[in-house]
Structures are given as structure tokens and as C-alpha cells.
Amino acid sequence: MRISTLCTTLLVAGSLLASAGCAKHSAGGPAAAPKPRPVRAVAGCAKGWTDPADLAPGRAPARCVKGAPAPRPLAKKRKLVLATGTLAAEYVAPLEVAVEKGEFKKEGLDVQLKVLPTPDALPLLAKGDIDAQWAAPEAAVMNGIRGGFDIKWVAGNFSPDPASKSGLWARLKDGETPSSVTMKGRKMGTMIGKGSVVTYAMEKALQKHGGGLDSIGFQQLGSADVLTALQNGGVDSAWLLDPVWRKVDGNAKYTFLGGQPLGEPLGGLLFGPNLLTKDPDAGVAFLRAYIRTVDTYFSGDYKADKGFTASLAKLLKTDESVLTSTPSLRMDWEIRKGTTDRLQKAYRDAGVAQGDPIPEDKVVDRALYEEAVGHKG
């Protein structure tokens, strides 16, 4: 990583810690753990929960039947604001479809999706100025929680299809083959800094090919420049996202080395104090609508439905041909056991983590989505 990029990462983390200190002082710090809420069985959700310790790559995600869990409208309607870094990415589609199809309204919720970068949204979430955030437990989030932010990761988003090749690509050097690529000493182009959850995925891929986060150079580039730099020799490896990797797939000059671990979501919904402690009924209602949207519209290979794919492309403001050029994502609301521990190790290895690791129960709260599907944890 360039010195300027590392400094920026640390400055962002530092400002978040400073904001966290202010939030902690004004709000008294994270609230005490709430009392357990009653959980009752939910029709159609007998398979709405899986073992979080199951890390098998081919594991099936939890699924309720189509239309479940059924709406349970709140006694009083609530307006909620959810921040997201983008509305154009496919992994945000369940939220946009939930708004468009009225799934939130069925729960008595008026949900506004607001585009905000993670560093800008986090302090607002901690103070209760916004209610939720579609993001990931990145290094900045961990540093904020360590500093006193009352924020929890409450639901997952997706894992890749086994056919996806979104991830680490390398340009083969003389004498190399796809099965014998050494990453040590390479320069990697990426639009994602070391404080992102993808650092964990990068590290796993690098370790398979004789490298590590401390043995390669990083060059942070704009989204339009990563592929160009790989093709013109500015970098000799790159982290390519959907659908950019399709530009080099099948070209003998390049090889795919690995991407996000299969079967393990690395992001999703973050809740702040409004939905964690002040109004958990609204938090569960939000998750019911989100889960029901996944079960109804994103349960399997949703891109096989041409009508739905056309409407989804319109909603995401992208070409249908671009959307269908990559496999369907495996939408998944559950959070795997130990993911935040593995992420924090990657952040430490990358040099962007501060302080001791945070225990999982201080970062993750599965209770609300378990209540939404009727599972007693």
C-alpha cells in the first residue's frame, strides 16, 4: 500500500475513534445487554437457520419458504434511514427490491435508503441519527466499536457462487503456469484498501501462492483503472470485482488465484442503538422484511428468471447483459462463527488494526434474525 493510502486509512480510523469517544461520553457508552426476548415458531421457517459453525464451502444457506416469514405489522409506523455506500451493486439488490415491492411497508416501516460512505455513516449510526447501515465489519467499524460505538453486525449479505471468479488475478510471468504462481514480491492493484473485509479474502488467496499481506506491494487505484493497470503492466496482479473479471477470463496471459471464501458472508446489516435497544421490535421487523425478500425473490439462481432479471437491471441502473454476465450471488442473512476473529487477524497482519481483538459477542448479534425466523438460540 502507498504511504499516502496507509496514512489516510489510519487518519480515518483515528477520527472514528475520536468520534467514538465523543459518542461514548455523551451517550454513556454502549448500552447494557438487553434482556432475552421471547421467540416463537414461525410458519414456513423450519429451515430458516443453519449451524453458524458450519464453514463448508458447499453449505446451503438458510431458507424459509417463499413469502415467509409473514409480516407482523408494528402497532405504530416507523420511519427508518439505512445508509449504503452504493445503490448500483448487486449485493444491495435485496434492500432495493424490498422497498420497491413494499415488503418493508408490510411491516409498518417506511425505509429510506441513503447513499453515504462508511466513514461518514458510522458516527451517525452510533449517535442514532440513522438507524442501520449496509456495510461490513471493516477495520474502521472495529476501531469504532473499540472506541465505544454501540453498533452490532446483525445480518449477513451474500457469498459468491462457486463459478464466480471475482477476486485475485495475476498476469503470468515467463515460465509460470496457473498452478505455479508465486505472489511474493508482486505489486497488486486494488480499489479496496487494507482496512476492507476483502483483506481477509486476499490473505487466504495469497497464502496459497507463496505470499502474504506483508510480502506484496499495494497500489490503490480507481475502479476504472485497476484492469487497465493489470493489462498494461502497471501492476502484475489485481483484485477484480464483478463483472470486470470477465474481461480477462479465458485469456491465457492471466490466471485466477482465489476470491471471497465460499459460504461465508463478509458484510450485511449493521444496527445502531435505535434498533438494537431503543426499538428492537422495529429491528426484528426490518429483518423479517429483508429475509422475506431473499426467500421470495433471491432464493436460488434468480438470474434464470428473465423477467425478474430485466426488472433488477432497471432497478440497479445497469445493462441486463452486464448483470447476466456473472453468476447469481448466494444471498445469505446468517453470520458465520469466527468471521470477525478471522477478519481482525487479517487487519492486524495488514497493519491497520488497533488494540486487542474484540470478542465476537461485542461485534455480532444474531438474536434479532433468529427471532425473525423463530429460532431459539
Coordinates of C-alpha atoms in Angstrom, one line a residue:
M1 CA 0.0 0.0 0.0
R2 CA 1.2 3.5 -0.7
I3 CA 2.3 5.6 2.3
S4 CA -0.4 8.2 1.5
T5 CA -3.1 5.5 1.4
L6 CA -1.9 4.0 4.7
C7 CA -1.9 7.4 6.3
T8 CA -5.4 8.1 5.0
T9 CA -6.6 4.7 6.5
L10 CA -5.1 5.5 9.9
L11 CA -6.5 9.0 9.8
V12 CA -10.0 7.7 9.1
A13 CA -9.6 5.2 11.9
G14 CA -8.3 7.9 14.3
S15 CA -11.1 10.2 13.5
L16 CA -13.6 7.4 14.1
L17 CA -12.0 6.7 17.4
A18 CA -12.3 10.3 18.3
S19 CA -15.9 10.4 17.3
A20 CA -16.5 7.2 19.2
G21 CA -15.0 8.8 22.3
C22 CA -17.5 11.7 22.0
A23 CA -20.4 9.4 21.4
K24 CA -19.4 7.3 24.4
H25 CA -19.2 10.4 26.6
S26 CA -22.5 11.8 25.5
A27 CA -24.5 8.6 25.4
G28 CA -22.9 6.8 28.3
G29 CA -21.2 4.2 26.1
P30 CA -22.7 1.0 24.8
A31 CA -25.9 0.1 26.4
A32 CA -26.2 -2.9 28.7
A33 CA -27.1 -6.2 27.1
P34 CA -30.9 -6.3 26.7
K35 CA -33.0 -9.0 28.3
P36 CA -33.7 -12.0 26.2
R37 CA -36.8 -11.5 24.0
P38 CA -39.5 -14.2 23.7
V39 CA -39.1 -16.3 20.5
R40 CA -41.9 -18.2 18.9
A41 CA -42.0 -20.6 16.0
V42 CA -42.5 -19.0 12.6
A43 CA -44.5 -20.8 9.9
G44 CA -42.5 -21.6 6.8
C45 CA -39.1 -21.1 8.5
A46 CA -38.3 -24.6 9.7
K47 CA -35.2 -24.3 7.6
G48 CA -34.6 -20.7 8.4
W49 CA -31.5 -21.3 10.5
T50 CA -28.2 -23.3 10.0
D51 CA -25.3 -24.0 12.2
P52 CA -23.1 -20.9 12.2
A53 CA -20.0 -23.1 12.9
D54 CA -20.5 -24.9 9.6
L55 CA -17.9 -23.4 7.3
A56 CA -18.1 -25.9 4.5
P57 CA -17.7 -24.2 1.1
G58 CA -20.7 -26.0 -0.4
R59 CA -23.1 -25.5 2.5
A60 CA -26.6 -24.4 1.6
P61 CA -27.8 -21.0 3.0
A62 CA -30.8 -20.9 5.3
R63 CA -34.1 -20.5 3.6
C64 CA -37.7 -20.0 4.6
V65 CA -40.5 -20.8 2.1
K66 CA -41.5 -18.1 -0.4
G67 CA -43.4 -15.3 1.4
A68 CA -42.0 -16.2 4.9
P69 CA -41.6 -15.0 7.5
A70 CA -45.0 -13.5 7.2
P71 CA -45.4 -9.8 8.1
R72 CA -46.3 -8.7 11.6
P73 CA -47.0 -5.0 11.3
L74 CA -45.9 -2.8 14.1
A75 CA -48.6 -1.1 16.2
K76 CA -47.1 2.2 15.3
K77 CA -45.5 3.0 11.9
R78 CA -41.8 3.8 11.9
K79 CA -39.5 5.8 9.6
L80 CA -36.1 4.3 9.2
V81 CA -33.0 5.5 7.4
L82 CA -30.4 3.0 6.2
A83 CA -27.1 4.1 4.8
T84 CA -25.3 2.3 2.0
G85 CA -22.1 3.0 0.0
T86 CA -23.9 2.4 -3.3
L87 CA -27.3 1.6 -4.8
A88 CA -25.7 0.2 -8.0
A89 CA -24.1 -3.0 -6.7
E90 CA -25.9 -6.3 -7.0
Y91 CA -25.4 -7.2 -3.3
V92 CA -27.6 -4.2 -2.4
A93 CA -30.5 -5.5 -4.5
P94 CA -32.5 -7.3 -1.8
L95 CA -32.9 -3.9 0.0
E96 CA -33.9 -2.1 -3.1
V97 CA -36.4 -4.9 -4.1
A98 CA -37.8 -4.8 -0.5
V99 CA -38.5 -1.1 -0.9
E100 CA -39.9 -1.5 -4.4
K101 CA -42.2 -4.5 -3.6
G102 CA -43.5 -2.9 -0.4
E103 CA -42.0 -5.6 1.9
F104 CA -40.9 -3.0 4.5
K105 CA -44.3 -1.3 4.3
K106 CA -46.0 -4.6 5.1
E107 CA -44.2 -4.4 8.5
G108 CA -45.2 -0.8 9.2
L109 CA -41.8 0.6 8.1
D110 CA -41.1 3.5 5.9
V111 CA -37.4 2.8 4.9
Q112 CA -35.2 5.4 3.2
L113 CA -32.0 4.1 1.5
K114 CA -29.4 6.9 1.7
V115 CA -26.0 6.7 -0.1
L116 CA -23.2 7.5 2.4
P117 CA -19.6 6.3 2.6
T118 CA -18.9 4.1 5.6
P119 CA -16.7 6.6 7.5
D120 CA -19.4 9.3 7.2
A121 CA -22.2 6.9 8.2
L122 CA -20.6 5.2 11.2
P123 CA -20.7 8.2 13.6
L124 CA -24.3 8.9 12.5
L125 CA -25.3 5.3 13.2
A126 CA -23.7 5.3 16.6
K127 CA -25.4 8.5 17.6
G128 CA -28.8 7.3 16.3
D129 CA -29.0 9.9 13.5
I130 CA -29.5 7.0 11.2
D131 CA -30.9 3.6 12.1
A132 CA -28.9 1.0 10.1
Q133 CA -26.1 0.6 7.7
W134 CA -25.5 -1.8 4.8
A135 CA -21.7 -2.3 5.1
A136 CA -19.3 -4.7 6.7
P137 CA -17.3 -5.1 9.9
E138 CA -14.3 -3.4 8.3
A139 CA -11.3 -2.1 10.3
A140 CA -12.9 1.3 10.8
V141 CA -16.0 -0.4 12.2
M142 CA -13.9 -2.4 14.6
N143 CA -12.0 0.6 15.7
G144 CA -15.3 2.5 16.3
I145 CA -16.7 -0.3 18.4
R146 CA -13.5 -0.5 20.4
G147 CA -13.8 3.3 21.0
G148 CA -17.4 3.0 22.3
F149 CA -19.7 2.9 19.3
D150 CA -22.9 0.9 20.1
I151 CA -23.0 -0.9 16.8
K152 CA -23.5 -4.6 16.0
W153 CA -23.4 -6.7 12.9
V154 CA -26.9 -8.2 12.8
A155 CA -27.3 -10.0 9.4
G156 CA -25.2 -11.2 6.5
N157 CA -25.5 -10.3 2.9
F158 CA -24.1 -12.9 0.4
S159 CA -21.4 -15.3 -0.5
P160 CA -20.2 -15.9 -4.1
D161 CA -21.3 -18.7 -6.4
P162 CA -18.6 -21.3 -6.9
A163 CA -18.4 -20.3 -10.6
S164 CA -17.6 -16.7 -9.7
K165 CA -14.1 -15.5 -10.4
S166 CA -14.3 -12.2 -8.6
G167 CA -11.1 -11.8 -6.7
L168 CA -7.3 -12.1 -7.1
W169 CA -6.0 -12.3 -10.7
A170 CA -2.3 -12.4 -11.7
R171 CA -0.5 -11.9 -15.0
L172 CA 1.6 -14.9 -15.7
K173 CA 5.4 -14.4 -15.9
D174 CA 7.7 -16.3 -18.2
G175 CA 7.8 -19.9 -17.1
E176 CA 4.8 -19.7 -14.8
T177 CA 1.6 -21.8 -15.2
P178 CA -1.8 -21.3 -13.5
S179 CA -0.8 -23.9 -10.9
S180 CA 2.7 -22.4 -10.2
V181 CA 2.3 -18.7 -9.5
T182 CA 4.4 -17.1 -6.8
M183 CA 2.9 -13.9 -5.4
K184 CA 5.8 -12.8 -3.1
G185 CA 7.2 -9.5 -4.3
R186 CA 4.3 -8.7 -6.6
K187 CA 2.6 -5.4 -6.9
M188 CA -1.2 -5.6 -6.6
G189 CA -3.7 -3.1 -7.9
T190 CA -6.9 -2.7 -5.9
M191 CA -9.6 -0.2 -5.4
I192 CA -10.0 -1.5 -1.9
G193 CA -7.7 -0.5 1.0
K194 CA -6.2 -2.8 3.6
G195 CA -8.9 -1.9 6.1
S196 CA -11.6 -3.7 4.0
V197 CA -13.1 -7.1 4.7
V198 CA -11.6 -8.2 1.4
T199 CA -8.2 -8.1 3.1
Y200 CA -9.2 -11.5 4.7
A201 CA -10.0 -12.9 1.3
M202 CA -6.8 -11.5 -0.2
E203 CA -4.7 -13.1 2.6
K204 CA -6.3 -16.5 2.0
A205 CA -5.6 -16.4 -1.7
L206 CA -2.0 -15.1 -1.2
Q207 CA -1.1 -17.8 1.3
K208 CA -1.9 -20.4 -1.3
H209 CA 0.7 -18.9 -3.7
G210 CA 3.7 -18.2 -1.5
G211 CA 2.8 -14.7 -0.5
G212 CA 1.3 -12.7 2.3
L213 CA 0.0 -9.2 3.0
D214 CA 3.4 -8.2 4.2
S215 CA 5.2 -9.6 1.1
I216 CA 3.5 -7.8 -1.7
G217 CA 3.1 -4.1 -2.7
F218 CA -0.2 -2.4 -2.9
Q219 CA -1.3 0.3 -5.4
Q220 CA -4.7 1.7 -4.7
L221 CA -6.4 2.7 -8.0
G222 CA -9.8 3.9 -9.1
S223 CA -12.4 1.4 -10.2
A224 CA -11.8 2.2 -13.9
D225 CA -8.0 1.9 -13.6
V226 CA -7.5 -1.5 -11.9
L227 CA -8.0 -3.6 -15.0
T228 CA -6.1 -1.1 -17.2
A229 CA -3.1 -1.2 -14.9
L230 CA -3.1 -5.0 -14.9
Q231 CA -3.3 -5.2 -18.7
N232 CA -0.6 -2.5 -19.4
G233 CA 1.9 -3.8 -16.8
G234 CA 1.5 -1.1 -14.2
V235 CA 0.8 -3.9 -11.7
D236 CA 1.2 -7.6 -12.1
S237 CA -1.8 -8.7 -10.1
A238 CA -5.1 -7.2 -9.2
W239 CA -8.3 -7.7 -7.3
L240 CA -11.0 -7.7 -9.9
L241 CA -14.7 -7.4 -9.0
D242 CA -17.9 -8.4 -10.8
P243 CA -18.2 -8.1 -13.7
V244 CA -14.7 -6.7 -14.5
W245 CA -13.0 -10.2 -14.2
R246 CA -14.9 -11.3 -17.3
K247 CA -12.5 -9.1 -19.4
V248 CA -9.6 -11.4 -18.6
D249 CA -11.4 -14.7 -18.1
G250 CA -10.2 -17.2 -20.7
N251 CA -7.1 -15.2 -21.6
A252 CA -4.0 -17.4 -21.2
K253 CA -1.9 -14.5 -20.0
Y254 CA -3.9 -14.3 -16.7
T255 CA -5.0 -16.7 -14.0
F256 CA -7.5 -16.6 -11.2
L257 CA -6.0 -17.3 -7.8
G258 CA -9.0 -17.1 -5.4
G259 CA -11.7 -14.8 -4.1
Q260 CA -14.1 -14.5 -1.2
P261 CA -14.4 -17.7 0.8
L262 CA -17.4 -19.7 -0.4
G263 CA -20.3 -20.0 2.0
E264 CA -19.1 -17.1 4.3
P265 CA -20.8 -13.7 4.1
L266 CA -18.4 -10.8 5.0
G267 CA -20.9 -8.0 5.3
G268 CA -24.5 -7.1 5.6
L269 CA -26.6 -5.1 8.1
L270 CA -25.2 -3.0 10.9
F271 CA -27.6 -1.7 13.6
G272 CA -27.1 1.1 16.0
P273 CA -28.7 1.9 19.3
N274 CA -32.1 2.8 17.7
L275 CA -32.8 -0.8 16.5
L276 CA -30.6 -2.7 19.0
T277 CA -32.0 -1.4 22.3
K278 CA -34.4 1.5 21.8
D279 CA -36.8 -0.2 19.4
P280 CA -35.8 -3.8 18.8
D281 CA -39.3 -4.6 17.6
A282 CA -38.6 -2.4 14.6
G283 CA -35.2 -4.1 14.2
V284 CA -36.8 -7.5 14.0
A285 CA -39.5 -6.2 11.6
F286 CA -36.8 -4.8 9.3
L287 CA -35.0 -8.2 9.3
R288 CA -38.3 -10.0 8.7
A289 CA -38.8 -7.9 5.6
Y290 CA -35.2 -8.4 4.4
I291 CA -35.4 -12.2 5.0
R292 CA -38.8 -12.5 3.3
T293 CA -37.4 -10.6 0.3
V294 CA -34.5 -13.0 0.0
D295 CA -36.8 -16.0 0.3
T296 CA -39.3 -14.7 -2.2
Y297 CA -37.0 -13.2 -4.9
F298 CA -33.4 -14.3 -4.3
S299 CA -33.8 -17.9 -3.1
G300 CA -31.7 -19.6 -5.8
D301 CA -30.5 -18.8 -9.3
Y302 CA -32.6 -15.6 -9.6
K303 CA -31.0 -14.6 -12.8
A304 CA -32.6 -17.7 -14.5
D305 CA -35.9 -15.7 -14.4
K306 CA -35.6 -13.4 -17.4
G307 CA -38.4 -11.1 -16.3
F308 CA -37.0 -10.6 -12.8
T309 CA -33.5 -10.1 -14.2
A310 CA -34.8 -7.3 -16.5
S311 CA -36.5 -5.6 -13.7
L312 CA -33.5 -6.0 -11.5
A313 CA -31.2 -4.5 -14.1
K314 CA -33.5 -1.5 -14.3
L315 CA -33.6 -1.1 -10.6
L316 CA -29.8 -1.2 -10.4
K317 CA -29.5 1.1 -13.4
T318 CA -27.2 -1.3 -15.3
D319 CA -27.4 -3.2 -18.6
E320 CA -29.1 -6.5 -18.4
S321 CA -26.2 -8.1 -20.4
V322 CA -23.8 -6.9 -17.7
L323 CA -25.9 -8.3 -14.9
T324 CA -26.3 -11.7 -16.5
S325 CA -22.6 -12.0 -17.3
T326 CA -21.8 -13.2 -13.8
P327 CA -23.5 -15.9 -11.7
S328 CA -26.2 -15.1 -9.2
L329 CA -25.0 -14.3 -5.7
R330 CA -25.9 -16.6 -2.9
M331 CA -27.9 -14.2 -0.7
D332 CA -27.5 -15.2 2.9
W333 CA -28.7 -13.4 6.1
E334 CA -26.7 -15.6 8.5
I335 CA -23.3 -14.8 10.1
R336 CA -20.7 -17.5 10.4
K337 CA -19.0 -18.2 13.7
G338 CA -15.5 -16.7 13.9
T339 CA -15.7 -14.5 10.9
T340 CA -14.9 -11.3 12.9
D341 CA -12.0 -13.1 14.5
R342 CA -10.6 -14.0 11.1
L343 CA -11.2 -10.5 9.8
Q344 CA -9.4 -8.9 12.7
K345 CA -6.4 -11.2 12.2
A346 CA -6.1 -10.0 8.6
Y347 CA -6.3 -6.4 9.7
R348 CA -3.5 -7.0 12.2
D349 CA -1.4 -8.7 9.5
A350 CA -2.1 -5.7 7.2
G351 CA -1.1 -3.2 9.9
V352 CA -4.4 -1.3 10.1
A353 CA -5.9 -2.8 13.4
Q354 CA -5.5 -1.0 16.7
G355 CA -5.6 -2.6 20.2
D356 CA -6.5 -6.1 21.2
P357 CA -9.0 -8.2 19.2
I358 CA -12.7 -7.6 20.1
P359 CA -14.6 -10.7 21.1
E360 CA -17.3 -11.8 18.7
D361 CA -20.2 -11.2 21.1
K362 CA -19.2 -7.5 21.2
V363 CA -19.5 -7.2 17.4
V364 CA -22.1 -9.7 16.3
D365 CA -25.8 -10.1 17.4
R366 CA -27.6 -13.0 15.8
A367 CA -30.6 -12.8 18.2
L368 CA -32.7 -10.5 16.0
Y369 CA -32.6 -12.5 12.8
E370 CA -33.1 -15.7 14.9
E371 CA -36.3 -14.1 16.3
A372 CA -37.4 -13.2 12.8
V373 CA -37.2 -16.8 11.7
G374 CA -38.3 -18.3 15.0
H375 CA -35.1 -20.0 16.1
K376 CA -34.3 -20.1 19.8
G377 CA -30.5 -19.7 20.0

